[in-house]
Amino acid sequence: MSQALHPMLNIAIKAARAAGAIINRASLDLDILRINTKGPNDFVSEVDQAAEQVIIETLLQAYPGHGILAEESGREHGARNSEYVWIIDPLDGTTNFIHGFPVYAVSIALAHRGVVQQAVVYDPSRNDLFYATRGRGAFLNDRRLRVSKRTRLQDALIGTGFPFRRGDNFKRYMKMFEEVMQQCAGLRRPGAAALDLCYVAAGYYDGFFETGLNPWDIAAGSLIITEAGGLIGNFTGESDYLYQREVVAGSPRIYGQLVQILSPYSRVIKADEAEGAAAEAGAQATPEQALADSLKAEAPAEAPAPKKGPVRIRKGEAAAPSTGTDTVNQPTPPAEDAPF
């Protein structure tokens, strides 16, 4: 790599490559792989666990005071009260992997006070390394990434992911799918959200949307997208998508058009009584509590919820990022120096 990388990004790359080596070795002997089921259509293999272990060991060896939020072990490792939290998916696309379908990746992000600052997504089957530091741009190997320049949804290729877990609202998703499908050039579903987001950053896709995702699925890809000039948010265009289990991303113009289509289907649009009661009680949910509450709220709905006010975009313009204190990534122009 020609450019000087942030030390924390270097450690993340080292961890991702170590996990990728484990995954590549295991891909040669899939017949003897031990696989467990976390839920319907939701698998975990010994490779997930071994890859996660080597990632955590590599990160904590360099930064023992940092926290860890990992898909398989949750918050078991690292410092619980650190301002720095590594968000890890050791093998995004496990179902693809165990079937020998070569679309899967390692995803590692570092959040400081809830804002993602470093990101790595490594595709071991192709040896493709996507990475970004906040304010320094996004890269694939040594090539600078920029989102596509397409402006019309009818010309756009859109990525998505199908709901597959128990409790996911498939009928709601099919209505979204139908609306987007009729207005774009094509829809694709490879099955690894971390790579899907990187493909938006690289301009392979013009946009992406999915429901039911967890923070470790999207944390790294979200920074890579914004550093490549794209936008990412929840279905209403707000910037609190990380724990909302719905995400839409794309080049600015395509993102705005997707938000217009998807905003009526947002789970975020709901009555505010519960939030008001929590505020009166002085309660402030942790990200993990927010995720747990979101999971509990996955009740099926036959029809999209009504819109709550206008969507925060102007016709013919890119969606404007939120100016609040939400802990997500919105695009920033490339800067010379990293913020920390």
PDB file of N, CA and C in Angstrom, residues 266-309:
ATOM      1  N   SER A 266     -40.588   2.331   6.834  1.00  0.00           N
ATOM      2  CA  SER A 266     -39.632   2.407   7.939  1.00  0.00           C
ATOM      3  C   SER A 266     -40.268   2.003   9.259  1.00  0.00           C
ATOM      4  N   ARG A 267     -39.559   1.170  10.013  1.00  0.00           N
ATOM      5  CA  ARG A 267     -39.995   0.821  11.361  1.00  0.00           C
ATOM      6  C   ARG A 267     -39.743   1.961  12.320  1.00  0.00           C
ATOM      7  N   VAL A 268     -38.912   2.930  11.940  1.00  0.00           N
ATOM      8  CA  VAL A 268     -38.610   4.058  12.807  1.00  0.00           C
ATOM      9  C   VAL A 268     -39.818   4.982  12.921  1.00  0.00           C
ATOM     10  N   ILE A 269     -40.687   4.980  11.905  1.00  0.00           N
ATOM     11  CA  ILE A 269     -41.888   5.804  11.964  1.00  0.00           C
ATOM     12  C   ILE A 269     -42.892   5.111  12.876  1.00  0.00           C
ATOM     13  N   LYS A 270     -43.039   5.613  14.081  1.00  0.00           N
ATOM     14  CA  LYS A 270     -43.952   5.012  15.059  1.00  0.00           C
ATOM     15  C   LYS A 270     -44.304   6.052  16.100  1.00  0.00           C
ATOM     16  N   ALA A 271     -45.257   5.702  16.953  1.00  0.00           N
ATOM     17  CA  ALA A 271     -45.661   6.623  18.013  1.00  0.00           C
ATOM     18  C   ALA A 271     -44.487   6.896  18.943  1.00  0.00           C
ATOM     19  N   ASP A 272     -44.451   8.106  19.510  1.00  0.00           N
ATOM     20  CA  ASP A 272     -43.314   8.523  20.318  1.00  0.00           C
ATOM     21  C   ASP A 272     -43.558   8.369  21.817  1.00  0.00           C
ATOM     22  N   GLU A 273     -44.638   7.683  22.225  1.00  0.00           N
ATOM     23  CA  GLU A 273     -44.930   7.608  23.658  1.00  0.00           C
ATOM     24  C   GLU A 273     -43.811   6.938  24.447  1.00  0.00           C
ATOM     25  N   ALA A 274     -43.297   5.809  23.898  1.00  0.00           N
ATOM     26  CA  ALA A 274     -42.266   5.075  24.629  1.00  0.00           C
ATOM     27  C   ALA A 274     -41.003   5.907  24.757  1.00  0.00           C
ATOM     28  N   GLU A 275     -40.640   6.610  23.682  1.00  0.00           N
ATOM     29  CA  GLU A 275     -39.446   7.430  23.732  1.00  0.00           C
ATOM     30  C   GLU A 275     -39.641   8.583  24.703  1.00  0.00           C
ATOM     31  N   GLY A 276     -40.839   9.167  24.714  1.00  0.00           N
ATOM     32  CA  GLY A 276     -41.109  10.262  25.637  1.00  0.00           C
ATOM     33  C   GLY A 276     -41.035   9.823  27.080  1.00  0.00           C
ATOM     34  N   ALA A 277     -41.582   8.639  27.363  1.00  0.00           N
ATOM     35  CA  ALA A 277     -41.535   8.123  28.730  1.00  0.00           C
ATOM     36  C   ALA A 277     -40.103   7.874  29.172  1.00  0.00           C
ATOM     37  N   ALA A 278     -39.287   7.346  28.271  1.00  0.00           N
ATOM     38  CA  ALA A 278     -37.891   7.098  28.617  1.00  0.00           C
ATOM     39  C   ALA A 278     -37.165   8.402  28.890  1.00  0.00           C
ATOM     40  N   ALA A 279     -37.492   9.427  28.082  1.00  0.00           N
ATOM     41  CA  ALA A 279     -36.836  10.717  28.288  1.00  0.00           C
ATOM     42  C   ALA A 279     -37.234  11.326  29.619  1.00  0.00           C
ATOM     43  N   GLU A 280     -38.528  11.218  29.993  1.00  0.00           N
ATOM     44  CA  GLU A 280     -38.987  11.766  31.265  1.00  0.00           C
ATOM     45  C   GLU A 280     -38.330  11.061  32.436  1.00  0.00           C
ATOM     46  N   ALA A 281     -38.069   9.771  32.264  1.00  0.00           N
ATOM     47  CA  ALA A 281     -37.433   9.010  33.340  1.00  0.00           C
ATOM     48  C   ALA A 281     -35.930   9.218  33.365  1.00  0.00           C
ATOM     49  N   GLY A 282     -35.412   9.984  32.400  1.00  0.00           N
ATOM     50  CA  GLY A 282     -33.974  10.224  32.350  1.00  0.00           C
ATOM     51  C   GLY A 282     -33.195   9.030  31.857  1.00  0.00           C
ATOM     52  N   ALA A 283     -33.873   8.113  31.168  1.00  0.00           N
ATOM     53  CA  ALA A 283     -33.190   6.901  30.707  1.00  0.00           C
ATOM     54  C   ALA A 283     -32.529   7.171  29.372  1.00  0.00           C
ATOM     55  N   GLN A 284     -31.307   6.701  29.224  1.00  0.00           N
ATOM     56  CA  GLN A 284     -30.585   6.799  27.964  1.00  0.00           C
ATOM     57  C   GLN A 284     -30.090   5.412  27.597  1.00  0.00           C
ATOM     58  N   ALA A 285     -30.675   4.830  26.576  1.00  0.00           N
ATOM     59  CA  ALA A 285     -30.362   3.451  26.216  1.00  0.00           C
ATOM     60  C   ALA A 285     -28.951   3.353  25.652  1.00  0.00           C
ATOM     61  N   THR A 286     -28.277   2.290  26.018  1.00  0.00           N
ATOM     62  CA  THR A 286     -26.991   1.994  25.400  1.00  0.00           C
ATOM     63  C   THR A 286     -27.247   1.458  23.998  1.00  0.00           C
ATOM     64  N   PRO A 287     -26.216   1.453  23.125  1.00  0.00           N
ATOM     65  CA  PRO A 287     -26.427   0.875  21.790  1.00  0.00           C
ATOM     66  C   PRO A 287     -26.925  -0.558  21.841  1.00  0.00           C
ATOM     67  N   GLU A 288     -26.398  -1.348  22.786  1.00  0.00           N
ATOM     68  CA  GLU A 288     -26.842  -2.736  22.882  1.00  0.00           C
ATOM     69  C   GLU A 288     -28.308  -2.819  23.301  1.00  0.00           C
ATOM     70  N   GLN A 289     -28.741  -1.922  24.210  1.00  0.00           N
ATOM     71  CA  GLN A 289     -30.154  -1.894  24.608  1.00  0.00           C
ATOM     72  C   GLN A 289     -31.035  -1.473  23.436  1.00  0.00           C
ATOM     73  N   ALA A 290     -30.543  -0.503  22.668  1.00  0.00           N
ATOM     74  CA  ALA A 290     -31.297  -0.068  21.497  1.00  0.00           C
ATOM     75  C   ALA A 290     -31.467  -1.213  20.504  1.00  0.00           C
ATOM     76  N   LEU A 291     -30.410  -1.982  20.323  1.00  0.00           N
ATOM     77  CA  LEU A 291     -30.508  -3.133  19.427  1.00  0.00           C
ATOM     78  C   LEU A 291     -31.481  -4.162  19.967  1.00  0.00           C
ATOM     79  N   ALA A 292     -31.422  -4.438  21.277  1.00  0.00           N
ATOM     80  CA  ALA A 292     -32.334  -5.406  21.878  1.00  0.00           C
ATOM     81  C   ALA A 292     -33.780  -4.945  21.742  1.00  0.00           C
ATOM     82  N   ASP A 293     -34.029  -3.655  21.978  1.00  0.00           N
ATOM     83  CA  ASP A 293     -35.386  -3.126  21.833  1.00  0.00           C
ATOM     84  C   ASP A 293     -35.865  -3.258  20.393  1.00  0.00           C
ATOM     85  N   SER A 294     -34.932  -3.016  19.452  1.00  0.00           N
ATOM     86  CA  SER A 294     -35.286  -3.131  18.042  1.00  0.00           C
ATOM     87  C   SER A 294     -35.660  -4.560  17.681  1.00  0.00           C
ATOM     88  N   LEU A 295     -34.930  -5.511  18.218  1.00  0.00           N
ATOM     89  CA  LEU A 295     -35.228  -6.919  17.947  1.00  0.00           C
ATOM     90  C   LEU A 295     -36.595  -7.302  18.499  1.00  0.00           C
ATOM     91  N   LYS A 296     -36.924  -6.801  19.709  1.00  0.00           N
ATOM     92  CA  LYS A 296     -38.224  -7.111  20.304  1.00  0.00           C
ATOM     93  C   LYS A 296     -39.366  -6.508  19.506  1.00  0.00           C
ATOM     94  N   ALA A 297     -39.068  -5.404  18.820  1.00  0.00           N
ATOM     95  CA  ALA A 297     -40.123  -4.689  18.102  1.00  0.00           C
ATOM     96  C   ALA A 297     -40.369  -5.215  16.699  1.00  0.00           C
ATOM     97  N   GLU A 298     -39.751  -6.348  16.353  1.00  0.00           N
ATOM     98  CA  GLU A 298     -39.886  -6.882  14.992  1.00  0.00           C
ATOM     99  C   GLU A 298     -41.229  -7.570  14.778  1.00  0.00           C
ATOM    100  N   ALA A 299     -42.306  -6.931  15.152  1.00  0.00           N
ATOM    101  CA  ALA A 299     -43.621  -7.531  14.965  1.00  0.00           C
ATOM    102  C   ALA A 299     -44.044  -7.391  13.512  1.00  0.00           C
ATOM    103  N   PRO A 300     -44.634  -8.429  12.929  1.00  0.00           N
ATOM    104  CA  PRO A 300     -45.057  -8.339  11.527  1.00  0.00           C
ATOM    105  C   PRO A 300     -46.108  -7.264  11.335  1.00  0.00           C
ATOM    106  N   ALA A 301     -46.050  -6.620  10.180  1.00  0.00           N
ATOM    107  CA  ALA A 301     -47.036  -5.614   9.814  1.00  0.00           C
ATOM    108  C   ALA A 301     -47.431  -5.860   8.370  1.00  0.00           C
ATOM    109  N   GLU A 302     -48.729  -5.866   8.113  1.00  0.00           N
ATOM    110  CA  GLU A 302     -49.189  -6.196   6.778  1.00  0.00           C
ATOM    111  C   GLU A 302     -49.020  -5.036   5.806  1.00  0.00           C
ATOM    112  N   ALA A 303     -49.049  -3.816   6.301  1.00  0.00           N
ATOM    113  CA  ALA A 303     -48.971  -2.656   5.428  1.00  0.00           C
ATOM    114  C   ALA A 303     -47.920  -1.709   5.955  1.00  0.00           C
ATOM    115  N   PRO A 304     -47.332  -0.891   5.078  1.00  0.00           N
ATOM    116  CA  PRO A 304     -46.335   0.068   5.533  1.00  0.00           C
ATOM    117  C   PRO A 304     -46.945   1.091   6.463  1.00  0.00           C
ATOM    118  N   ALA A 305     -46.147   1.557   7.406  1.00  0.00           N
ATOM    119  CA  ALA A 305     -46.615   2.582   8.334  1.00  0.00           C
ATOM    120  C   ALA A 305     -46.764   3.905   7.597  1.00  0.00           C
ATOM    121  N   PRO A 306     -47.670   4.783   8.060  1.00  0.00           N
ATOM    122  CA  PRO A 306     -47.839   6.076   7.392  1.00  0.00           C
ATOM    123  C   PRO A 306     -46.612   6.949   7.577  1.00  0.00           C
ATOM    124  N   LYS A 307     -46.401   7.836   6.626  1.00  0.00           N
ATOM    125  CA  LYS A 307     -45.272   8.748   6.733  1.00  0.00           C
ATOM    126  C   LYS A 307     -45.476   9.704   7.905  1.00  0.00           C
ATOM    127  N   LYS A 308     -44.370  10.032   8.549  1.00  0.00           N
ATOM    128  CA  LYS A 308     -44.407  10.991   9.645  1.00  0.00           C
ATOM    129  C   LYS A 308     -43.699  12.245   9.188  1.00  0.00           C
ATOM    130  N   GLY A 309     -44.444  13.155   8.579  1.00  0.00           N
ATOM    131  CA  GLY A 309     -43.833  14.374   8.098  1.00  0.00           C
ATOM    132  C   GLY A 309     -43.104  14.143   6.780  1.00  0.00           C
TER     133      GLY A 309
END
